[in-house]
Amino acid sequence: MTVQAGQLSLVTGAGPGGDRAGLGELLAEATGEVLVMSTGTDTAFQRIALGGVRPGVRHKVLFPDSARMSGALNRMSRAGAEVRTDAEVPMDALVIDRTSVVLPAEGRQAGSAVFRLPGVVTATVGLFERIWQAAAPLVPLDLPEPENASILTCREQELLTLLFSGTTDESAAARLGVSVRTVRRMVADIMNRLGARSRFQAGAKAVDRGWLMAKAG
């Protein structure tokens, strides 16, 4: 149920199902934009926020780098959401049409607090935009589906080939048209998939798998 008091309401339920229904109703009211800011912890709030991308509604999703390989983020990106990650995201929040802010309720009370106070909305949107500007974009080409995790995208193969030939991060970023931060995160993603502890080891494993054979041969 939803308990209201002026410009503040509390979406509550007897359990996760009730809370999910309440937040789902709020998200269904969005007509233009939904901003998702998550600390990356596996909470009911996060799972509801990542429930889906509605056609006609712009979704901007911000998560920490630790969640960059998440299948849920990959699916949202493929569905049309704009997804970015940064080193750290300080809070969980949803902003609906820049008129309502949803925050997880504190204490033992299950549910989420919904604020429609202009000051709260402005502050939350401002924090989101500051982090968003410095965050690295995640696009479908950067993150294959889990079943294709052993296959490099064209961009990743080009990056590995550049680095394998001795190109610096800065030069590789210029060649690919991305930021140096994005290059380093792409390398981290590849190293994680290869189980490599260093770039040298990643290069050796990439050659063993044939990922660089066509380019470096």
PDB file of C-alpha atoms in Angstrom:
ATOM      1  CA  MET A   1       0.000   0.000   0.000  1.00  0.00           C
ATOM      2  CA  THR A   2       0.975   3.670  -0.200  1.00  0.00           C
ATOM      3  CA  VAL A   3       0.838   5.949   2.839  1.00  0.00           C
ATOM      4  CA  GLN A   4       0.839   9.630   1.857  1.00  0.00           C
ATOM      5  CA  ALA A   5       1.575  12.804   3.772  1.00  0.00           C
ATOM      6  CA  GLY A   6       1.710  15.873   1.557  1.00  0.00           C
ATOM      7  CA  GLN A   7       4.705  15.641  -0.743  1.00  0.00           C
ATOM      8  CA  LEU A   8       6.115  12.531   0.943  1.00  0.00           C
ATOM      9  CA  SER A   9       4.705   9.033   0.643  1.00  0.00           C
ATOM     10  CA  LEU A  10       5.855   5.614   1.795  1.00  0.00           C
ATOM     11  CA  VAL A  11       5.338   2.588  -0.410  1.00  0.00           C
ATOM     12  CA  THR A  12       5.026  -0.404   1.899  1.00  0.00           C
ATOM     13  CA  GLY A  13       4.075  -4.051   1.705  1.00  0.00           C
ATOM     14  CA  ALA A  14       3.923  -7.196   3.768  1.00  0.00           C
ATOM     15  CA  GLY A  15       7.058  -8.417   2.018  1.00  0.00           C
ATOM     16  CA  PRO A  16       9.203  -8.041  -1.091  1.00  0.00           C
ATOM     17  CA  GLY A  17       6.182  -8.776  -3.301  1.00  0.00           C
ATOM     18  CA  GLY A  18       4.168  -5.896  -1.883  1.00  0.00           C
ATOM     19  CA  ASP A  19       7.050  -3.471  -2.191  1.00  0.00           C
ATOM     20  CA  ARG A  20       7.722  -4.629  -5.761  1.00  0.00           C
ATOM     21  CA  ALA A  21       4.105  -3.993  -6.717  1.00  0.00           C
ATOM     22  CA  GLY A  22       4.143  -0.499  -5.239  1.00  0.00           C
ATOM     23  CA  LEU A  23       7.354   0.532  -6.961  1.00  0.00           C
ATOM     24  CA  GLY A  24       6.189  -1.055 -10.172  1.00  0.00           C
ATOM     25  CA  GLU A  25       3.127   1.169 -10.117  1.00  0.00           C
ATOM     26  CA  LEU A  26       5.296   4.242  -9.597  1.00  0.00           C
ATOM     27  CA  LEU A  27       7.602   3.320 -12.481  1.00  0.00           C
ATOM     28  CA  ALA A  28       4.587   2.677 -14.682  1.00  0.00           C
ATOM     29  CA  GLU A  29       3.597   6.328 -14.163  1.00  0.00           C
ATOM     30  CA  ALA A  30       6.784   7.562 -15.858  1.00  0.00           C
ATOM     31  CA  THR A  31       6.070   9.289 -19.158  1.00  0.00           C
ATOM     32  CA  GLY A  32       9.433  10.773 -20.133  1.00  0.00           C
ATOM     33  CA  GLU A  33      12.458   9.701 -18.119  1.00  0.00           C
ATOM     34  CA  VAL A  34      13.641   7.378 -15.363  1.00  0.00           C
ATOM     35  CA  LEU A  35      17.017   7.892 -13.687  1.00  0.00           C
ATOM     36  CA  VAL A  36      18.428   4.890 -11.830  1.00  0.00           C
ATOM     37  CA  MET A  37      21.296   5.339  -9.378  1.00  0.00           C
ATOM     38  CA  SER A  38      22.494   2.222  -7.553  1.00  0.00           C
ATOM     39  CA  THR A  39      25.293   1.369  -5.152  1.00  0.00           C
ATOM     40  CA  GLY A  40      25.394  -2.082  -6.756  1.00  0.00           C
ATOM     41  CA  THR A  41      24.359  -4.078  -3.703  1.00  0.00           C
ATOM     42  CA  ASP A  42      21.986  -6.953  -4.412  1.00  0.00           C
ATOM     43  CA  THR A  43      18.834  -5.544  -2.849  1.00  0.00           C
ATOM     44  CA  ALA A  44      15.146  -5.787  -3.665  1.00  0.00           C
ATOM     45  CA  PHE A  45      15.238  -2.071  -4.513  1.00  0.00           C
ATOM     46  CA  GLN A  46      17.915  -2.685  -7.153  1.00  0.00           C
ATOM     47  CA  ARG A  47      16.109  -5.645  -8.676  1.00  0.00           C
ATOM     48  CA  ILE A  48      12.902  -3.611  -8.991  1.00  0.00           C
ATOM     49  CA  ALA A  49      14.792  -0.685 -10.542  1.00  0.00           C
ATOM     50  CA  LEU A  50      16.275  -3.046 -13.145  1.00  0.00           C
ATOM     51  CA  GLY A  51      12.932  -4.665 -13.867  1.00  0.00           C
ATOM     52  CA  GLY A  52      12.769  -3.458 -17.437  1.00  0.00           C
ATOM     53  CA  VAL A  53      12.922  -0.636 -19.950  1.00  0.00           C
ATOM     54  CA  ARG A  54       9.601   0.775 -21.108  1.00  0.00           C
ATOM     55  CA  PRO A  55       9.290   1.872 -24.737  1.00  0.00           C
ATOM     56  CA  GLY A  56       9.019   5.630 -25.113  1.00  0.00           C
ATOM     57  CA  VAL A  57      10.608   6.339 -21.717  1.00  0.00           C
ATOM     58  CA  ARG A  58      14.271   7.345 -21.557  1.00  0.00           C
ATOM     59  CA  HIS A  59      16.211   5.308 -18.990  1.00  0.00           C
ATOM     60  CA  LYS A  60      19.588   6.490 -17.669  1.00  0.00           C
ATOM     61  CA  VAL A  61      21.207   3.893 -15.415  1.00  0.00           C
ATOM     62  CA  LEU A  62      24.232   4.530 -13.188  1.00  0.00           C
ATOM     63  CA  PHE A  63      26.079   1.704 -11.408  1.00  0.00           C
ATOM     64  CA  PRO A  64      29.549   1.190  -9.891  1.00  0.00           C
ATOM     65  CA  ASP A  65      32.321  -0.354 -11.999  1.00  0.00           C
ATOM     66  CA  SER A  66      32.069  -3.574  -9.971  1.00  0.00           C
ATOM     67  CA  ALA A  67      28.722  -4.269 -11.674  1.00  0.00           C
ATOM     68  CA  ARG A  68      29.988  -3.605 -15.199  1.00  0.00           C
ATOM     69  CA  MET A  69      29.886  -7.302 -16.170  1.00  0.00           C
ATOM     70  CA  SER A  70      26.335  -7.672 -14.839  1.00  0.00           C
ATOM     71  CA  GLY A  71      23.944  -9.506 -17.109  1.00  0.00           C
ATOM     72  CA  ALA A  72      21.132  -7.216 -15.936  1.00  0.00           C
ATOM     73  CA  LEU A  73      23.018  -4.105 -17.087  1.00  0.00           C
ATOM     74  CA  ASN A  74      23.799  -5.791 -20.381  1.00  0.00           C
ATOM     75  CA  ARG A  75      20.126  -6.579 -20.948  1.00  0.00           C
ATOM     76  CA  MET A  76      19.081  -3.022 -20.084  1.00  0.00           C
ATOM     77  CA  SER A  77      21.646  -1.612 -22.493  1.00  0.00           C
ATOM     78  CA  ARG A  78      20.447  -3.911 -25.264  1.00  0.00           C
ATOM     79  CA  ALA A  79      16.866  -2.888 -24.508  1.00  0.00           C
ATOM     80  CA  GLY A  80      17.694   0.769 -25.104  1.00  0.00           C
ATOM     81  CA  ALA A  81      18.739   2.142 -21.705  1.00  0.00           C
ATOM     82  CA  GLU A  82      21.726   4.462 -21.430  1.00  0.00           C
ATOM     83  CA  VAL A  83      24.035   2.721 -18.958  1.00  0.00           C
ATOM     84  CA  ARG A  84      27.200   4.136 -17.391  1.00  0.00           C
ATOM     85  CA  THR A  85      29.470   3.028 -14.555  1.00  0.00           C
ATOM     86  CA  ASP A  86      31.819   4.876 -12.225  1.00  0.00           C
ATOM     87  CA  ALA A  87      34.245   3.894  -9.500  1.00  0.00           C
ATOM     88  CA  GLU A  88      31.645   4.406  -6.806  1.00  0.00           C
ATOM     89  CA  VAL A  89      27.966   5.388  -6.608  1.00  0.00           C
ATOM     90  CA  PRO A  90      27.080   6.855  -3.194  1.00  0.00           C
ATOM     91  CA  MET A  91      23.377   6.037  -2.904  1.00  0.00           C
ATOM     92  CA  ASP A  92      20.375   4.155  -4.267  1.00  0.00           C
ATOM     93  CA  ALA A  93      17.735   6.337  -5.882  1.00  0.00           C
ATOM     94  CA  LEU A  94      15.149   6.494  -8.647  1.00  0.00           C
ATOM     95  CA  VAL A  95      14.057   9.758 -10.217  1.00  0.00           C
ATOM     96  CA  ILE A  96      10.794   9.625 -12.169  1.00  0.00           C
ATOM     97  CA  ASP A  97      10.174  12.380 -14.722  1.00  0.00           C
ATOM     98  CA  ARG A  98      12.272  14.703 -12.540  1.00  0.00           C
ATOM     99  CA  THR A  99       9.248  15.227 -10.322  1.00  0.00           C
ATOM    100  CA  SER A 100       9.546  12.304  -7.856  1.00  0.00           C
ATOM    101  CA  VAL A 101      12.506  10.728  -6.066  1.00  0.00           C
ATOM    102  CA  VAL A 102      12.298   7.204  -4.679  1.00  0.00           C
ATOM    103  CA  LEU A 103      14.706   6.172  -1.909  1.00  0.00           C
ATOM    104  CA  PRO A 104      14.889   2.912   0.075  1.00  0.00           C
ATOM    105  CA  ALA A 105      13.137   3.311   3.416  1.00  0.00           C
ATOM    106  CA  GLU A 106      15.431   3.155   6.412  1.00  0.00           C
ATOM    107  CA  GLY A 107      15.023   1.100   9.549  1.00  0.00           C
ATOM    108  CA  ARG A 108      12.792  -1.924   9.932  1.00  0.00           C
ATOM    109  CA  GLN A 109       9.939  -0.515   7.862  1.00  0.00           C
ATOM    110  CA  ALA A 110       9.882  -2.339   4.545  1.00  0.00           C
ATOM    111  CA  GLY A 111       9.288  -0.191   1.508  1.00  0.00           C
ATOM    112  CA  SER A 112      10.506   2.931  -0.235  1.00  0.00           C
ATOM    113  CA  ALA A 113      10.088   6.627   0.482  1.00  0.00           C
ATOM    114  CA  VAL A 114       8.772   8.768  -2.369  1.00  0.00           C
ATOM    115  CA  PHE A 115       9.658  12.472  -2.267  1.00  0.00           C
ATOM    116  CA  ARG A 116       7.978  15.075  -4.430  1.00  0.00           C
ATOM    117  CA  LEU A 117       9.676  18.019  -2.771  1.00  0.00           C
ATOM    118  CA  PRO A 118      11.390  20.210  -5.425  1.00  0.00           C
ATOM    119  CA  GLY A 119      14.493  20.611  -3.263  1.00  0.00           C
ATOM    120  CA  VAL A 120      14.975  16.848  -2.862  1.00  0.00           C
ATOM    121  CA  VAL A 121      14.392  16.258  -6.576  1.00  0.00           C
ATOM    122  CA  THR A 122      16.848  18.987  -7.590  1.00  0.00           C
ATOM    123  CA  ALA A 123      19.565  17.748  -5.223  1.00  0.00           C
ATOM    124  CA  THR A 124      19.210  14.124  -6.322  1.00  0.00           C
ATOM    125  CA  VAL A 125      19.209  14.971 -10.027  1.00  0.00           C
ATOM    126  CA  GLY A 126      22.235  17.221  -9.504  1.00  0.00           C
ATOM    127  CA  LEU A 127      24.181  14.420  -7.813  1.00  0.00           C
ATOM    128  CA  PHE A 128      23.195  11.993 -10.560  1.00  0.00           C
ATOM    129  CA  GLU A 129      24.296  14.354 -13.345  1.00  0.00           C
ATOM    130  CA  ARG A 130      27.665  15.088 -11.708  1.00  0.00           C
ATOM    131  CA  ILE A 131      28.509  11.392 -11.509  1.00  0.00           C
ATOM    132  CA  TRP A 132      27.005  10.711 -14.949  1.00  0.00           C
ATOM    133  CA  GLN A 133      29.294  13.212 -16.673  1.00  0.00           C
ATOM    134  CA  ALA A 134      32.452  11.424 -15.465  1.00  0.00           C
ATOM    135  CA  ALA A 135      31.118   7.868 -15.771  1.00  0.00           C
ATOM    136  CA  ALA A 136      32.091   5.489 -18.584  1.00  0.00           C
ATOM    137  CA  PRO A 137      29.345   4.454 -21.044  1.00  0.00           C
ATOM    138  CA  LEU A 138      28.414   0.801 -21.381  1.00  0.00           C
ATOM    139  CA  VAL A 139      27.052  -0.184 -24.785  1.00  0.00           C
ATOM    140  CA  PRO A 140      25.998  -3.611 -26.042  1.00  0.00           C
ATOM    141  CA  LEU A 141      29.155  -3.977 -28.142  1.00  0.00           C
ATOM    142  CA  ASP A 142      31.279  -3.656 -25.004  1.00  0.00           C
ATOM    143  CA  LEU A 143      29.569  -6.503 -23.178  1.00  0.00           C
ATOM    144  CA  PRO A 144      28.558  -9.698 -24.980  1.00  0.00           C
ATOM    145  CA  GLU A 145      25.884 -11.935 -23.530  1.00  0.00           C
ATOM    146  CA  PRO A 146      27.241 -14.409 -20.928  1.00  0.00           C
ATOM    147  CA  GLU A 147      26.963 -17.355 -23.317  1.00  0.00           C
ATOM    148  CA  ASN A 148      29.248 -15.494 -25.756  1.00  0.00           C
ATOM    149  CA  ALA A 149      31.736 -14.336 -23.127  1.00  0.00           C
ATOM    150  CA  SER A 150      34.561 -16.120 -24.948  1.00  0.00           C
ATOM    151  CA  ILE A 151      34.021 -14.000 -28.089  1.00  0.00           C
ATOM    152  CA  LEU A 152      35.594 -10.577 -28.481  1.00  0.00           C
ATOM    153  CA  THR A 153      33.665  -7.693 -29.979  1.00  0.00           C
ATOM    154  CA  CYS A 154      35.283  -5.909 -32.921  1.00  0.00           C
ATOM    155  CA  ARG A 155      36.148  -2.995 -30.652  1.00  0.00           C
ATOM    156  CA  GLU A 156      37.724  -5.240 -28.022  1.00  0.00           C
ATOM    157  CA  GLN A 157      39.747  -7.109 -30.655  1.00  0.00           C
ATOM    158  CA  GLU A 158      41.012  -3.840 -32.085  1.00  0.00           C
ATOM    159  CA  LEU A 159      41.920  -2.604 -28.606  1.00  0.00           C
ATOM    160  CA  LEU A 160      43.798  -5.807 -27.744  1.00  0.00           C
ATOM    161  CA  THR A 161      45.661  -5.683 -31.058  1.00  0.00           C
ATOM    162  CA  LEU A 162      46.677  -2.071 -30.462  1.00  0.00           C
ATOM    163  CA  LEU A 163      47.905  -2.749 -26.934  1.00  0.00           C
ATOM    164  CA  PHE A 164      49.630  -5.977 -27.999  1.00  0.00           C
ATOM    165  CA  SER A 165      51.600  -3.969 -30.582  1.00  0.00           C
ATOM    166  CA  GLY A 166      52.794  -1.539 -27.900  1.00  0.00           C
ATOM    167  CA  THR A 167      50.272   1.280 -28.314  1.00  0.00           C
ATOM    168  CA  THR A 168      49.703   3.361 -25.182  1.00  0.00           C
ATOM    169  CA  ASP A 169      46.304   3.676 -23.522  1.00  0.00           C
ATOM    170  CA  GLU A 170      46.124   7.290 -24.649  1.00  0.00           C
ATOM    171  CA  SER A 171      46.868   6.465 -28.295  1.00  0.00           C
ATOM    172  CA  ALA A 172      44.462   3.510 -28.252  1.00  0.00           C
ATOM    173  CA  ALA A 173      41.724   5.743 -26.852  1.00  0.00           C
ATOM    174  CA  ALA A 174      42.290   8.268 -29.637  1.00  0.00           C
ATOM    175  CA  ARG A 175      42.183   5.540 -32.299  1.00  0.00           C
ATOM    176  CA  LEU A 176      38.960   4.075 -30.912  1.00  0.00           C
ATOM    177  CA  GLY A 177      37.317   7.422 -30.250  1.00  0.00           C
ATOM    178  CA  VAL A 178      36.769   6.754 -26.542  1.00  0.00           C
ATOM    179  CA  SER A 179      38.227   8.068 -23.287  1.00  0.00           C
ATOM    180  CA  VAL A 180      41.341   6.658 -21.627  1.00  0.00           C
ATOM    181  CA  ARG A 181      39.141   5.652 -18.694  1.00  0.00           C
ATOM    182  CA  THR A 182      36.935   3.616 -21.048  1.00  0.00           C
ATOM    183  CA  VAL A 183      39.999   1.892 -22.535  1.00  0.00           C
ATOM    184  CA  ARG A 184      41.202   0.887 -19.087  1.00  0.00           C
ATOM    185  CA  ARG A 185      37.789  -0.429 -18.108  1.00  0.00           C
ATOM    186  CA  MET A 186      37.562  -2.426 -21.333  1.00  0.00           C
ATOM    187  CA  VAL A 187      40.964  -3.936 -20.553  1.00  0.00           C
ATOM    188  CA  ALA A 188      39.781  -4.765 -17.025  1.00  0.00           C
ATOM    189  CA  ASP A 189      36.679  -6.484 -18.464  1.00  0.00           C
ATOM    190  CA  ILE A 190      38.818  -8.560 -20.845  1.00  0.00           C
ATOM    191  CA  MET A 191      41.277  -9.491 -18.091  1.00  0.00           C
ATOM    192  CA  ASN A 192      38.381 -10.582 -15.897  1.00  0.00           C
ATOM    193  CA  ARG A 193      36.960 -12.812 -18.632  1.00  0.00           C
ATOM    194  CA  LEU A 194      40.399 -14.299 -19.290  1.00  0.00           C
ATOM    195  CA  GLY A 195      41.200 -14.750 -15.601  1.00  0.00           C
ATOM    196  CA  ALA A 196      44.414 -12.777 -16.131  1.00  0.00           C
ATOM    197  CA  ARG A 197      46.239 -10.916 -13.365  1.00  0.00           C
ATOM    198  CA  SER A 198      48.283  -8.675 -15.664  1.00  0.00           C
ATOM    199  CA  ARG A 199      48.103  -7.256 -19.166  1.00  0.00           C
ATOM    200  CA  PHE A 200      51.040  -9.423 -20.221  1.00  0.00           C
ATOM    201  CA  GLN A 201      49.209 -12.525 -19.020  1.00  0.00           C
ATOM    202  CA  ALA A 202      46.034 -11.327 -20.754  1.00  0.00           C
ATOM    203  CA  GLY A 203      47.932 -10.954 -24.022  1.00  0.00           C
ATOM    204  CA  ALA A 204      49.379 -14.448 -23.736  1.00  0.00           C
ATOM    205  CA  LYS A 205      45.987 -15.971 -22.948  1.00  0.00           C
ATOM    206  CA  ALA A 206      44.369 -14.047 -25.799  1.00  0.00           C
ATOM    207  CA  VAL A 207      46.917 -15.490 -28.232  1.00  0.00           C
ATOM    208  CA  ASP A 208      46.357 -18.999 -26.812  1.00  0.00           C
ATOM    209  CA  ARG A 209      42.610 -18.633 -27.432  1.00  0.00           C
ATOM    210  CA  GLY A 210      43.155 -17.338 -30.946  1.00  0.00           C
ATOM    211  CA  TRP A 211      41.678 -13.946 -30.142  1.00  0.00           C
ATOM    212  CA  LEU A 212      44.677 -12.148 -31.690  1.00  0.00           C
ATOM    213  CA  MET A 213      45.743 -14.738 -34.221  1.00  0.00           C
ATOM    214  CA  ALA A 214      44.212 -13.057 -37.252  1.00  0.00           C
ATOM    215  CA  LYS A 215      45.594  -9.631 -36.431  1.00  0.00           C
ATOM    216  CA  ALA A 216      48.983 -10.487 -34.976  1.00  0.00           C
ATOM    217  CA  GLY A 217      49.873 -13.415 -37.218  1.00  0.00           C
TER     218      GLY A 217
END
